[in-house]
XYZ file of N, CA and C in Angstrom:
726
model
N -94.811 -5.530 13.528
C -95.748 -5.164 12.443
C -95.545 -3.700 12.058
N -95.301 -3.452 10.793
C -95.057 -2.101 10.344
C -96.392 -1.380 10.183
N -96.467 -0.114 10.683
C -97.694 0.650 10.567
C -98.015 0.923 9.104
N -99.291 1.119 8.828
C -99.739 1.244 7.450
C -99.167 2.471 6.758
N -99.172 3.643 7.426
C -98.720 4.870 6.770
C -97.233 4.841 6.416
N -96.328 4.492 7.359
C -94.912 4.389 6.966
C -94.675 3.371 5.855
N -95.410 2.279 5.883
C -95.271 1.268 4.834
C -95.675 1.836 3.482
N -96.789 2.571 3.463
C -97.264 3.172 2.212
C -96.276 4.210 1.694
N -95.710 5.024 2.589
C -94.743 6.033 2.173
C -93.491 5.389 1.585
N -93.008 4.346 2.235
C -91.820 3.647 1.743
C -92.096 3.007 0.388
N -93.251 2.365 0.275
C -93.618 1.730 -0.991
C -93.797 2.765 -2.091
N -94.345 3.948 -1.758
C -94.551 5.005 -2.755
C -93.218 5.562 -3.250
N -92.267 5.766 -2.335
C -90.950 6.249 -2.735
C -90.264 5.257 -3.664
N -90.357 3.969 -3.308
C -89.753 2.932 -4.151
C -90.440 2.884 -5.511
N -91.773 2.981 -5.516
C -92.524 2.933 -6.778
C -92.178 4.118 -7.670
N -92.028 5.307 -7.080
C -91.666 6.497 -7.867
C -90.283 6.338 -8.487
N -89.295 5.987 -7.668
C -87.928 5.871 -8.168
C -87.792 4.831 -9.261
N -88.466 3.726 -9.092
C -88.333 2.658 -10.067
C -89.217 2.884 -11.295
N -90.261 3.707 -11.163
C -91.023 4.122 -12.344
C -90.174 5.037 -13.218
N -89.354 5.887 -12.588
C -88.417 6.722 -13.343
C -87.434 5.838 -14.103
N -86.884 4.834 -13.406
C -85.949 3.907 -14.048
C -86.599 3.202 -15.231
N -87.818 2.730 -15.050
C -88.519 2.028 -16.123
C -88.771 2.944 -17.316
N -89.092 4.202 -17.047
C -89.374 5.139 -18.124
C -88.122 5.479 -18.923
N -86.950 5.408 -18.283
C -85.695 5.702 -18.968
C -85.180 4.482 -19.718
N -85.138 3.340 -19.023
C -84.561 2.131 -19.616
C -85.591 1.244 -20.292
N -86.885 1.497 -20.055
C -87.923 0.670 -20.656
C -88.283 -0.532 -19.816
N -87.544 -0.806 -18.771
C -87.796 -1.948 -17.894
C -86.971 -1.745 -16.636
N -87.061 -2.707 -15.724
C -86.197 -2.706 -14.548
C -86.923 -2.374 -13.265
N -87.956 -1.509 -13.355
C -88.658 -1.108 -12.153
C -89.301 -2.277 -11.435
N -89.999 -3.130 -12.192
C -90.681 -4.258 -11.571
C -89.726 -5.249 -10.947
N -88.609 -5.516 -11.634
C -87.618 -6.462 -11.121
C -87.065 -5.998 -9.789
N -86.771 -4.696 -9.685
C -86.188 -4.159 -8.464
C -87.242 -3.879 -7.395
N -88.472 -3.627 -7.824
C -89.537 -3.326 -6.869
C -90.062 -4.582 -6.177
N -89.972 -5.731 -6.844
C -90.485 -6.965 -6.255
C -89.833 -7.288 -4.910
N -88.493 -7.219 -4.752
C -87.916 -7.495 -3.432
C -88.402 -6.527 -2.350
N -88.629 -5.252 -2.719
C -89.126 -4.278 -1.743
C -90.526 -4.660 -1.286
N -91.408 -4.947 -2.242
C -92.774 -5.325 -1.892
C -92.806 -6.647 -1.128
N -91.952 -7.592 -1.521
C -91.926 -8.886 -0.830
C -91.514 -8.720 0.629
N -90.545 -7.837 0.889
C -90.102 -7.596 2.272
C -91.195 -6.921 3.093
N -91.978 -6.060 2.446
C -93.016 -5.324 3.168
C -94.301 -6.127 3.357
N -94.655 -6.945 2.355
C -95.974 -7.556 2.359
C -95.983 -9.082 2.233
N -94.843 -9.695 1.887
C -94.827 -11.131 1.608
C -94.993 -11.383 0.123
N -94.386 -12.465 -0.387
C -94.306 -12.693 -1.828
C -95.676 -12.878 -2.477
N -96.582 -13.632 -1.826
C -97.877 -13.906 -2.455
C -98.734 -12.658 -2.583
N -98.529 -11.692 -1.698
C -99.216 -10.409 -1.811
C -98.445 -9.498 -2.757
N -97.104 -9.588 -2.720
C -96.260 -8.685 -3.494
C -96.480 -8.829 -4.995
N -96.643 -10.057 -5.497
C -96.751 -10.272 -6.943
C -98.009 -9.611 -7.523
N -99.218 -9.854 -6.987
C -100.383 -9.145 -7.541
C -100.337 -7.641 -7.288
N -99.762 -7.209 -6.148
C -99.642 -5.772 -5.882
C -98.702 -5.122 -6.887
N -97.613 -5.802 -7.196
C -96.683 -5.293 -8.199
C -97.361 -5.176 -9.556
N -98.218 -6.129 -9.877
C -98.935 -6.084 -11.153
C -99.830 -4.849 -11.237
N -100.523 -4.527 -10.150
C -101.354 -3.328 -10.136
C -100.502 -2.067 -10.315
N -99.348 -2.034 -9.652
C -98.455 -0.886 -9.764
C -97.939 -0.740 -11.183
N -97.575 -1.862 -11.792
C -97.066 -1.825 -13.163
C -98.158 -1.450 -14.160
N -99.391 -1.747 -13.817
C -100.504 -1.389 -14.697
C -100.538 0.121 -14.915
N -100.409 0.880 -13.841
C -100.412 2.339 -13.968
C -99.107 2.850 -14.565
N -97.978 2.236 -14.191
C -96.679 2.664 -14.713
C -96.584 2.443 -16.219
N -96.942 1.233 -16.673
C -96.883 0.938 -18.105
C -97.927 1.733 -18.883
N -99.100 1.885 -18.302
C -100.125 2.675 -18.966
C -99.673 4.111 -19.196
N -98.977 4.670 -18.211
C -98.462 6.040 -18.355
C -97.417 6.116 -19.449
N -96.531 5.119 -19.520
C -95.484 5.131 -20.537
C -96.077 4.960 -21.939
N -97.122 4.159 -22.053
C -97.789 4.011 -23.349
C -98.372 5.351 -23.796
N -99.045 6.037 -22.901
C -99.671 7.306 -23.251
C -98.619 8.360 -23.615
N -97.538 8.428 -22.841
C -96.510 9.432 -23.073
C -95.726 9.190 -24.363
N -95.687 7.928 -24.826
C -94.938 7.588 -26.038
C -95.852 7.063 -27.145
N -97.124 7.443 -27.099
C -98.146 6.856 -27.974
C -97.868 7.077 -29.456
N -97.133 8.123 -29.797
C -96.866 8.395 -31.202
C -95.786 7.521 -31.813
N -95.081 6.717 -30.993
C -93.953 5.914 -31.475
C -94.201 4.408 -31.377
N -95.425 3.985 -31.081
C -95.701 2.567 -30.854
C -95.603 1.751 -32.134
N -95.107 0.506 -32.029
C -95.066 -0.432 -33.151
C -96.187 -1.448 -32.967
N -97.319 -1.187 -33.604
C -98.519 -1.985 -33.401
C -98.364 -3.446 -33.757
N -97.618 -3.760 -34.821
C -97.485 -5.160 -35.239
C -96.754 -5.981 -34.184
N -95.710 -5.415 -33.580
C -94.973 -6.133 -32.543
C -95.860 -6.369 -31.316
N -96.632 -5.362 -30.960
C -97.521 -5.486 -29.803
C -98.553 -6.584 -30.046
N -99.098 -6.648 -31.249
C -100.105 -7.653 -31.571
C -99.551 -9.074 -31.512
N -98.381 -9.298 -32.114
C -97.776 -10.635 -32.079
C -97.393 -11.018 -30.656
N -96.866 -10.062 -29.901
C -96.504 -10.314 -28.508
C -97.727 -10.754 -27.707
N -98.839 -10.041 -27.891
C -100.061 -10.357 -27.153
C -100.577 -11.748 -27.488
N -100.391 -12.181 -28.735
C -100.867 -13.493 -29.156
C -100.265 -14.610 -28.307
N -98.997 -14.470 -27.960
C -98.360 -15.472 -27.111
C -98.511 -15.185 -25.633
N -98.548 -13.894 -25.274
C -98.522 -13.514 -23.858
C -99.820 -13.818 -23.126
N -100.955 -13.585 -23.759
C -102.234 -13.703 -23.051
C -102.494 -15.121 -22.528
N -102.440 -16.166 -23.377
C -102.715 -17.505 -22.833
C -101.678 -17.961 -21.803
N -100.424 -17.591 -21.998
C -99.389 -18.025 -21.056
C -99.469 -17.244 -19.747
N -99.915 -15.983 -19.793
C -100.127 -15.227 -18.561
C -101.261 -15.840 -17.744
N -102.288 -16.332 -18.437
C -103.388 -17.027 -17.747
C -102.862 -18.281 -17.056
N -102.063 -19.078 -17.768
C -101.512 -20.302 -17.190
C -100.610 -19.992 -16.000
N -99.750 -18.966 -16.141
C -98.851 -18.608 -15.057
C -99.585 -18.100 -13.832
N -100.643 -17.323 -14.042
C -101.426 -16.834 -12.911
C -102.075 -17.958 -12.128
N -102.531 -18.990 -12.834
C -103.152 -20.130 -12.160
C -102.126 -20.965 -11.393
N -100.859 -20.933 -11.855
C -99.801 -21.715 -11.203
C -99.147 -20.992 -10.034
N -99.418 -19.710 -9.865
C -98.688 -18.891 -8.910
C -98.667 -19.470 -7.501
N -99.782 -20.030 -7.068
C -99.863 -20.512 -5.687
C -99.020 -21.753 -5.440
N -98.583 -22.443 -6.505
C -97.915 -23.734 -6.305
C -96.540 -23.857 -6.956
N -96.177 -22.946 -7.859
C -94.941 -23.123 -8.637
C -93.698 -22.865 -7.797
N -92.611 -23.628 -8.005
C -91.322 -23.349 -7.349
C -90.641 -22.169 -8.041
N -90.644 -21.007 -7.410
C -90.197 -19.787 -8.067
C -88.674 -19.654 -8.127
N -87.961 -20.154 -7.107
C -86.513 -19.932 -7.026
C -85.746 -20.485 -8.232
N -85.980 -21.737 -8.670
C -85.236 -22.234 -9.844
C -85.504 -21.426 -11.101
N -86.759 -20.980 -11.283
C -87.103 -20.181 -12.454
C -86.388 -18.835 -12.428
N -86.294 -18.215 -11.252
C -85.591 -16.942 -11.121
C -84.125 -17.079 -11.503
N -83.479 -18.132 -11.043
C -82.049 -18.306 -11.320
C -81.792 -18.603 -12.798
N -82.671 -19.378 -13.390
C -82.537 -19.659 -14.818
C -82.675 -18.377 -15.633
N -83.629 -17.547 -15.277
C -83.837 -16.284 -15.966
C -82.630 -15.369 -15.786
N -82.055 -15.339 -14.575
C -80.877 -14.510 -14.319
C -79.708 -14.890 -15.202
N -79.440 -16.198 -15.313
C -78.343 -16.668 -16.162
C -78.604 -16.312 -17.623
N -79.856 -16.418 -18.051
C -80.212 -16.093 -19.436
C -79.952 -14.622 -19.746
N -80.341 -13.734 -18.837
C -80.194 -12.299 -19.087
C -78.733 -11.897 -19.211
N -77.886 -12.411 -18.321
C -76.460 -12.099 -18.388
C -75.862 -12.676 -19.673
N -76.290 -13.884 -20.032
C -75.802 -14.501 -21.261
C -76.193 -13.710 -22.498
N -77.382 -13.114 -22.483
C -77.846 -12.326 -23.629
C -76.957 -11.102 -23.846
N -76.582 -10.425 -22.750
C -75.721 -9.253 -22.871
C -74.351 -9.657 -23.415
N -73.802 -10.764 -22.900
C -72.519 -11.260 -23.408
C -72.623 -11.580 -24.906
N -73.734 -12.196 -25.307
C -73.939 -12.537 -26.713
C -74.035 -11.285 -27.581
N -74.751 -10.263 -27.076
C -74.881 -9.015 -27.832
C -73.521 -8.354 -28.037
N -72.659 -8.431 -27.025
C -71.333 -7.833 -27.133
C -70.438 -8.616 -28.090
N -70.621 -9.908 -28.112
C -69.822 -10.753 -28.993
C -70.352 -10.696 -30.426
N -71.683 -10.728 -30.552
C -72.337 -10.694 -31.866
C -72.761 -9.249 -32.122
N -71.871 -8.479 -32.705
C -72.107 -7.042 -32.851
C -73.312 -6.713 -33.722
N -73.620 -7.602 -34.667
C -74.780 -7.372 -35.530
C -75.741 -8.546 -35.399
N -76.485 -8.593 -34.279
C -77.390 -9.727 -34.068
C -78.477 -9.791 -35.129
N -78.908 -11.014 -35.419
C -79.952 -11.215 -36.423
C -81.242 -10.545 -35.984
N -81.858 -9.848 -36.912
C -83.114 -9.146 -36.610
C -84.267 -10.147 -36.566
N -84.986 -10.260 -35.437
C -86.112 -11.191 -35.376
C -87.290 -10.681 -36.196
N -88.070 -11.604 -36.748
C -89.267 -11.217 -37.490
C -90.374 -10.827 -36.511
N -91.363 -10.108 -37.001
C -92.482 -9.729 -36.136
C -93.190 -10.949 -35.543
N -93.484 -12.017 -36.324
C -94.154 -13.182 -35.731
C -93.354 -13.861 -34.615
N -92.030 -13.676 -34.603
C -91.215 -14.277 -33.544
C -91.583 -13.711 -32.176
N -92.226 -12.551 -32.157
C -92.586 -11.947 -30.879
C -93.748 -12.679 -30.200
N -94.421 -13.577 -30.921
C -95.415 -14.421 -30.252
C -94.727 -15.347 -29.257
N -93.562 -15.883 -29.627
C -92.794 -16.739 -28.714
C -92.228 -15.926 -27.555
N -91.743 -14.713 -27.851
C -91.247 -13.830 -26.788
C -92.367 -13.531 -25.798
N -93.555 -13.254 -26.324
C -94.698 -12.977 -25.467
C -95.101 -14.171 -24.631
N -95.027 -15.375 -25.205
C -95.416 -16.579 -24.474
C -94.528 -16.796 -23.262
N -93.216 -16.713 -23.462
C -92.283 -16.895 -22.349
C -92.440 -15.772 -21.325
N -92.602 -14.554 -21.806
C -92.753 -13.413 -20.908
C -94.046 -13.497 -20.107
N -95.131 -13.899 -20.757
C -96.409 -13.991 -20.061
C -96.372 -14.991 -18.924
N -95.770 -16.152 -19.172
C -95.662 -17.163 -18.127
C -94.773 -16.686 -16.988
N -93.594 -16.165 -17.334
C -92.659 -15.709 -16.307
C -93.182 -14.539 -15.518
N -93.842 -13.604 -16.180
C -94.366 -12.427 -15.497
C -95.458 -12.796 -14.499
N -96.312 -13.734 -14.865
C -97.389 -14.139 -13.962
C -96.839 -14.828 -12.713
N -95.703 -15.522 -12.856
C -95.113 -16.241 -11.725
C -94.205 -15.367 -10.875
N -93.473 -14.443 -11.519
C -92.449 -13.671 -10.827
C -92.807 -12.207 -10.635
N -93.934 -11.776 -11.187
C -94.324 -10.383 -11.046
C -93.797 -9.512 -12.160
N -92.550 -9.723 -12.591
C -91.975 -8.910 -13.656
C -90.806 -9.628 -14.297
N -90.803 -9.703 -15.621
C -89.647 -10.204 -16.370
C -89.346 -9.252 -17.526
N -89.525 -7.947 -17.281
C -89.281 -6.960 -18.317
C -87.924 -7.082 -18.996
N -86.839 -7.374 -18.230
C -85.527 -7.510 -18.873
C -85.467 -8.623 -19.911
N -86.345 -9.615 -19.797
C -86.342 -10.720 -20.755
C -86.678 -10.244 -22.163
N -87.547 -9.272 -22.276
C -87.986 -8.810 -23.597
C -87.032 -7.796 -24.217
N -86.228 -7.150 -23.392
C -85.392 -6.047 -23.862
C -84.509 -6.406 -25.054
N -83.777 -7.527 -25.025
C -82.892 -7.818 -26.156
C -83.626 -7.945 -27.490
N -84.854 -8.439 -27.453
C -85.610 -8.658 -28.689
C -86.124 -7.340 -29.268
N -86.593 -6.454 -28.397
C -87.037 -5.144 -28.879
C -85.858 -4.315 -29.382
N -84.692 -4.461 -28.733
C -83.500 -3.771 -29.218
C -83.063 -4.315 -30.571
N -83.204 -5.635 -30.767
C -82.720 -6.278 -31.993
C -83.494 -5.848 -33.227
N -84.720 -5.365 -33.058
C -85.477 -4.872 -34.223
C -85.234 -3.390 -34.457
N -84.315 -2.820 -33.684
C -83.906 -1.436 -33.929
C -84.677 -0.380 -33.176
N -85.492 -0.755 -32.202
C -86.231 0.245 -31.438
C -85.309 0.919 -30.428
N -85.425 2.222 -30.292
C -84.679 2.968 -29.288
C -85.573 4.043 -28.697
N -85.185 4.510 -27.547
C -85.827 5.606 -26.837
C -87.356 5.502 -26.822
N -88.080 6.526 -27.345
C -89.542 6.547 -27.199
C -90.203 5.341 -27.836
N -89.731 4.901 -29.021
C -90.333 3.746 -29.685
C -90.132 2.484 -28.866
N -88.950 2.333 -28.309
C -88.658 1.164 -27.484
C -89.478 1.189 -26.196
N -89.407 2.294 -25.472
C -90.088 2.398 -24.179
C -91.591 2.206 -24.342
N -92.189 2.878 -25.335
C -93.631 2.796 -25.524
C -94.094 1.433 -25.991
N -93.378 0.829 -26.948
C -93.774 -0.483 -27.477
C -93.615 -1.567 -26.423
N -92.516 -1.531 -25.678
C -92.317 -2.505 -24.603
C -93.390 -2.349 -23.533
N -93.721 -1.103 -23.190
C -94.731 -0.860 -22.164
C -96.107 -1.341 -22.611
N -96.459 -1.114 -23.881
C -97.756 -1.564 -24.388
C -97.845 -3.085 -24.387
N -96.749 -3.753 -24.743
C -96.724 -5.217 -24.715
C -96.898 -5.722 -23.289
N -96.186 -5.083 -22.353
C -96.305 -5.484 -20.946
C -97.709 -5.223 -20.406
N -98.321 -4.141 -20.868
C -99.655 -3.790 -20.387
C -100.665 -4.889 -20.709
N -100.523 -5.503 -21.881
C -101.398 -6.619 -22.260
C -101.296 -7.742 -21.226
N -100.063 -8.063 -20.829
C -99.858 -9.126 -19.835
C -100.468 -8.756 -18.495
N -100.246 -7.510 -18.065
C -100.703 -7.116 -16.733
C -102.235 -7.119 -16.631
N -102.900 -6.672 -17.684
C -104.370 -6.701 -17.680
C -104.866 -8.144 -17.578
N -104.218 -9.042 -18.333
C -104.590 -10.456 -18.275
C -104.363 -11.027 -16.884
N -103.211 -10.721 -16.286
C -102.871 -11.236 -14.956
C -103.849 -10.743 -13.894
N -104.264 -9.483 -14.004
C -105.211 -8.938 -13.024
C -106.488 -9.773 -13.017
N -106.973 -10.123 -14.213
C -108.177 -10.948 -14.293
C -107.981 -12.314 -13.667
N -106.824 -12.940 -13.925
C -106.559 -14.270 -13.371
C -106.371 -14.208 -11.863
N -105.634 -13.219 -11.373
C -105.439 -13.082 -9.926
C -106.770 -12.848 -9.216
N -107.642 -12.069 -9.869
C -108.956 -11.850 -9.274
C -109.755 -13.129 -9.186
N -109.701 -13.935 -10.240
C -110.416 -15.215 -10.229
C -109.836 -16.158 -9.194
N -108.533 -16.036 -8.906
C -107.874 -16.900 -7.931
C -107.868 -16.347 -6.529
N -108.628 -15.304 -6.268
C -108.768 -14.705 -4.937
C -107.459 -14.123 -4.410
N -106.540 -13.724 -5.327
C -105.289 -13.112 -4.903
C -105.399 -11.586 -4.809
N -106.453 -11.019 -5.388
C -106.656 -9.573 -5.299
C -107.458 -9.250 -4.044
N -106.789 -9.286 -2.915
C -107.432 -9.009 -1.635
C -107.690 -7.510 -1.477
N -108.400 -7.164 -0.425
C -108.671 -5.743 -0.144
C -107.372 -4.980 0.072
N -106.407 -5.592 0.757
C -105.116 -4.953 0.993
C -104.390 -4.674 -0.328
N -104.377 -5.652 -1.214
C -103.706 -5.501 -2.502
C -104.338 -4.365 -3.303
N -105.669 -4.327 -3.360
C -106.362 -3.302 -4.142
C -106.125 -1.903 -3.574
N -106.193 -1.762 -2.245
C -106.018 -0.445 -1.627
C -104.611 0.090 -1.847
N -103.612 -0.753 -1.640
C -102.238 -0.313 -1.839
C -101.953 -0.055 -3.324
N -102.498 -0.883 -4.184
C -102.293 -0.679 -5.614
C -102.834 0.662 -6.075
N -104.020 1.037 -5.593
C -104.611 2.331 -5.941
C -103.805 3.477 -5.333
N -103.368 3.296 -4.082
C -102.623 4.355 -3.392
C -101.270 4.634 -4.038
N -100.684 3.628 -4.667
C -99.360 3.799 -5.273
C -99.422 4.351 -6.701
N -100.622 4.446 -7.262
C -100.756 4.909 -8.643
C -100.177 6.302 -8.882
N -100.453 7.314 -8.030
C -99.882 8.647 -8.292
C -98.357 8.643 -8.356
N -97.705 7.857 -7.508
C -96.237 7.813 -7.503
C -95.700 7.224 -8.804
N -96.356 6.191 -9.328
C -95.868 5.562 -10.555
C -96.130 6.449 -11.772
N -97.264 7.137 -11.801
C -97.567 8.037 -12.921
C -96.573 9.197 -12.944
N -96.301 9.783 -11.776
C -95.338 10.879 -11.686
C -93.942 10.409 -12.100
N -93.554 9.218 -11.658
C -92.250 8.681 -12.021
C -92.120 8.462 -13.518
N -93.191 7.980 -14.157
C -93.172 7.779 -15.612
C -92.999 9.104 -16.343
N -93.637 10.156 -15.850
C -93.516 11.474 -16.490
C -92.102 12.025 -16.341
N -91.532 11.914 -15.145
C -90.163 12.396 -14.921
C -89.180 11.634 -15.806
N -89.339 10.312 -15.877
C -88.451 9.513 -16.715
C -88.573 9.857 -18.182
N -89.776 10.188 -18.634
C -89.992 10.549 -20.042
C -89.219 11.811 -20.405
N -89.102 12.745 -19.485
C -88.346 13.965 -19.769
C -86.850 13.690 -19.838
N -86.389 12.662 -19.146
C -84.963 12.320 -19.143
C -84.571 11.596 -20.419
N -85.406 10.626 -20.852
C -85.023 9.757 -21.964
C -84.852 10.525 -23.268
N -85.555 11.633 -23.428
C -85.429 12.422 -24.645
C -84.118 13.186 -24.740
N -83.335 13.183 -23.663
C -82.099 13.968 -23.642
C -80.839 13.116 -23.765
N -80.976 11.818 -23.971
C -79.800 10.967 -24.075
C -79.705 10.382 -25.477
N -78.492 10.045 -25.902
C -78.272 9.506 -27.239
C -78.703 8.048 -27.317
N -78.879 7.538 -28.549
C -79.239 6.132 -28.738
C -78.166 5.213 -28.158
N -76.901 5.571 -28.341
C -75.796 4.735 -27.838
C -75.839 4.630 -26.314
N -76.036 5.761 -25.653
C -76.118 5.751 -24.187
C -77.353 4.993 -23.738
N -78.449 5.151 -24.474
C -79.684 4.451 -24.123
C -79.481 2.943 -24.129
N -78.887 2.408 -25.225
C -78.662 0.964 -25.322
C -77.726 0.494 -24.219
N -76.704 1.291 -23.907
C -75.779 0.928 -22.826
C -76.508 0.849 -21.490
N -77.405 1.800 -21.229
C -78.194 1.773 -19.994
C -79.044 0.506 -19.911
N -79.646 0.136 -21.037
C -80.470 -1.066 -21.059
C -79.620 -2.300 -20.748
N -78.426 -2.388 -21.345
C -77.569 -3.552 -21.117
C -77.088 -3.614 -19.668
N -76.764 -2.471 -19.087
C -76.389 -2.440 -17.670
C -77.560 -2.925 -16.820
N -78.753 -2.487 -17.180
C -79.941 -2.937 -16.452
C -80.170 -4.427 -16.574
N -79.894 -4.985 -17.756
C -80.043 -6.431 -17.959
C -79.106 -7.210 -17.043
N -77.847 -6.775 -16.964
C -76.880 -7.460 -16.105
C -77.294 -7.339 -14.643
N -77.712 -6.138 -14.230
C -78.136 -5.942 -12.840
C -79.331 -6.823 -12.495
N -80.296 -6.882 -13.407
C -81.467 -7.729 -13.172
C -81.069 -9.198 -13.118
N -80.153 -9.620 -14.002
C -79.689 -10.999 -13.999
C -79.036 -11.382 -12.688
N -78.208 -10.485 -12.154
C -77.546 -10.749 -10.860
C -78.577 -10.866 -9.753
N -79.574 -9.969 -9.755
C -80.628 -10.028 -8.728
C -81.377 -11.358 -8.762
N -81.683 -11.829 -9.970
C -82.377 -13.114 -10.090
C -81.483 -14.271 -9.635
N -80.198 -14.208 -9.958
C -79.289 -15.293 -9.607
C -79.102 -15.429 -8.095
N -79.038 -14.288 -7.414
C -78.837 -14.345 -5.961
C -80.154 -14.509 -5.216
N -81.251 -14.529 -5.959
C -82.546 -14.831 -5.342
C -83.194 -13.679 -4.652
N -82.882 -12.440 -5.039
C -83.532 -11.269 -4.438
C -84.864 -10.974 -5.118
């Protein structure tokens, strides 16, 4: 049994580092943080704990990039995400997670290959983000984080850097708030989950601030390349079941 203090320190370091990654690439922290939390606490505890951590991380990114948000995309995304996040939260205790993870991994890698082949991908309409939100809400409630799933769609409408990071974070925040309510109703928000979630908040807020200072110093081309590398890395992690 790992002592509480070393566990908290390890989790805080992981949360800080991956909050920096999320602030730079707009996603990725939750995908990589889930295996760490699962190893420390077990999957059923890790998913709601990760949601609490992402709540502070995404909230910080929204505030830091508040001047660049695309409200219409966030609204359409929420329309699909909220009901599906509720459904996914209720299914968490019984759903077979491994097949869904592998399917998502193959999809993410395929999306990057498609983007490279289709140099000028079709721009999705704003209402199409209701469907993106629906799939994301369900997957996020079951897997803790599917941030890479939304990345290709936000990139396809031309968002980069602060606009991309802030809009994606605001969309994710809608899902996380919904999931917190469902997890609470399902008795998944235990005392342990709440205490660790609160304790990890300073690390995620600090990581979001550090990442925000980095993202303003890179070009749009490098930014998109970083996102695509992150998509492939996340896809591989899902495929191998981490």
